[in-house]
mmCIF file of C-alpha atoms and ligand atoms in Angstrom:
data_model
loop_
_atom_site.group_PDB
_atom_site.id
_atom_site.type_symbol
_atom_site.label_atom_id
_atom_site.label_comp_id
_atom_site.label_asym_id
_atom_site.label_seq_id
_atom_site.Cartn_x
_atom_site.Cartn_y
_atom_site.Cartn_z
ATOM 1 C CA MET M 280 -45.961 -2.247 -4.747
ATOM 2 C CA PRO M 281 -44.958 -5.615 -6.130
ATOM 3 C CA ARG M 282 -44.141 -8.290 -3.614
ATOM 4 C CA GLY M 283 -40.648 -9.720 -3.355
ATOM 5 C CA ARG M 284 -37.307 -8.234 -2.567
ATOM 6 C CA LYS M 285 -35.277 -6.101 -4.849
ATOM 7 C CA ARG M 286 -31.783 -7.317 -5.452
ATOM 8 C CA THR M 287 -30.178 -4.013 -4.681
ATOM 9 C CA ARG M 288 -26.560 -3.645 -3.743
ATOM 10 C CA VAL M 289 -25.481 -2.848 -0.233
ATOM 11 C CA PRO M 290 -25.114 0.945 0.012
ATOM 12 C CA ILE M 291 -21.485 2.053 0.201
ATOM 13 C CA ALA M 292 -21.856 3.650 3.640
ATOM 14 C CA ARG M 293 -23.245 0.401 4.998
ATOM 15 C CA ARG M 294 -20.443 -1.585 3.361
ATOM 16 C CA ARG M 295 -17.872 0.681 4.979
ATOM 17 C CA ARG M 296 -19.518 0.320 8.356
ATOM 18 C CA VAL M 297 -19.582 -3.476 8.112
ATOM 19 C CA LEU M 298 -16.044 -3.756 6.742
ATOM 20 C CA GLY M 299 -14.910 -1.361 9.460
ATOM 21 C CA ILE M 300 -15.518 -4.137 11.983
ATOM 22 C CA GLY M 301 -12.173 -5.453 10.771
ATOM 23 C CA ARG M 302 -12.670 -8.955 12.073
ATOM 24 C CA CYS M 303 -14.162 -12.062 10.492
ATOM 25 C CA CYS M 304 -17.439 -12.906 12.214
ATOM 26 C CA TYR M 305 -16.832 -16.605 11.635
ATOM 27 C CA CYS M 306 -13.166 -17.383 12.248
ATOM 28 C CA GLY M 307 -11.995 -14.243 14.017
ATOM 29 C CA ASN M 308 -9.375 -13.474 11.376
ATOM 30 C CA VAL M 309 -8.267 -9.854 11.672
ATOM 31 C CA ASP M 310 -5.915 -9.804 8.692
ATOM 32 C CA GLY M 311 -8.428 -9.426 5.884
ATOM 33 C CA PRO M 312 -9.150 -8.794 3.131
ATOM 34 C CA PHE M 313 -12.755 -8.630 4.259
ATOM 35 C CA TRP M 314 -16.033 -8.997 2.457
ATOM 36 C CA VAL M 315 -19.518 -7.896 3.347
ATOM 37 C CA GLU M 316 -21.130 -11.145 4.377
ATOM 38 C CA HIS M 317 -24.861 -11.808 4.135
ATOM 39 C CA ARG M 318 -25.621 -14.100 7.044
ATOM 40 C CA VAL M 319 -28.716 -15.179 5.147
ATOM 41 C CA PRO M 320 -27.645 -15.086 1.483
ATOM 42 C CA VAL M 321 -29.670 -12.816 -0.767
ATOM 43 C CA SER M 322 -30.409 -15.855 -2.913
ATOM 44 C CA ARG M 323 -32.043 -17.448 0.128
ATOM 45 C CA GLY M 324 -34.202 -14.474 0.983
ATOM 46 C CA GLY M 325 -31.687 -12.452 2.979
ATOM 47 C CA THR M 326 -31.740 -8.680 2.917
ATOM 48 C CA ASN M 327 -29.172 -5.919 2.637
ATOM 49 C CA GLU M 328 -30.194 -4.612 6.052
ATOM 50 C CA LEU M 329 -27.504 -4.186 8.677
ATOM 51 C CA ASP M 330 -28.875 -6.971 10.833
ATOM 52 C CA ASN M 331 -28.193 -9.437 8.014
ATOM 53 C CA LEU M 332 -24.719 -8.145 7.253
ATOM 54 C CA ASP M 333 -21.458 -8.969 8.881
ATOM 55 C CA CYS M 334 -17.766 -8.771 8.204
ATOM 56 C CA ALA M 335 -16.148 -11.980 6.939
ATOM 57 C CA CYS M 336 -12.728 -12.824 5.592
ATOM 58 C CA ALA M 337 -12.519 -13.778 1.939
ATOM 59 C CA GLU M 338 -11.923 -17.408 2.800
ATOM 60 C CA CYS M 339 -15.001 -17.805 5.000
ATOM 61 C CA ASN M 340 -17.144 -15.759 2.633
ATOM 62 C CA PHE M 341 -16.107 -17.953 -0.289
ATOM 63 C CA GLU M 342 -16.477 -21.192 1.631
ATOM 64 C CA LYS M 343 -19.889 -20.360 3.010
ATOM 65 C CA GLY M 344 -21.235 -19.306 -0.380
ATOM 66 C CA ASP M 345 -25.013 -19.545 -0.526
ATOM 67 C CA LEU M 346 -25.402 -21.646 2.593
ATOM 68 C CA LEU M 347 -27.139 -20.526 5.745
ATOM 69 C CA VAL M 348 -24.799 -20.209 8.724
ATOM 70 C CA GLU M 349 -26.329 -23.333 10.293
ATOM 71 C CA GLU M 350 -25.909 -25.316 7.068
ATOM 72 C CA TRP M 351 -22.328 -24.212 6.701
ATOM 73 C CA GLU M 352 -21.501 -25.172 10.264
ATOM 74 C CA GLU M 353 -23.166 -28.514 9.688
ATOM 75 C CA GLN M 354 -21.073 -29.032 6.557
ATOM 76 C CA ARG M 355 -17.891 -28.126 8.418
ATOM 77 C CA ARG M 356 -18.756 -30.514 11.217
ATOM 78 C CA ALA M 357 -19.441 -33.253 8.684
ATOM 79 C CA ALA M 358 -16.048 -32.582 7.113
ATOM 80 C CA GLY M 359 -14.382 -32.712 10.507
ATOM 81 C CA LEU M 360 -13.433 -29.056 10.409
ATOM 82 C CA GLY M 361 -15.777 -27.629 12.966
HETATM 83 ZN ZN1 ZN P 92 -13.035 -16.067 8.380
#
């Protein structure tokens, strides 16, 4: 087996389960629309396993982008938003 992670998509059942949370894990927004959020972005070595997935609103998902949660929070603090 080659080393390294495959960039597979999150299986639909897992997406449904995560989106079914119905609440943004970052800002608590319950209005949606929601996205499957990778707490550690795939581009940073995160996986598609449930323990790396969470439900986030589109705004938080977009804002966080490829940052780690800690980096994003740091950025928000620096911008006076956190
Ligand atoms: Zn949010």
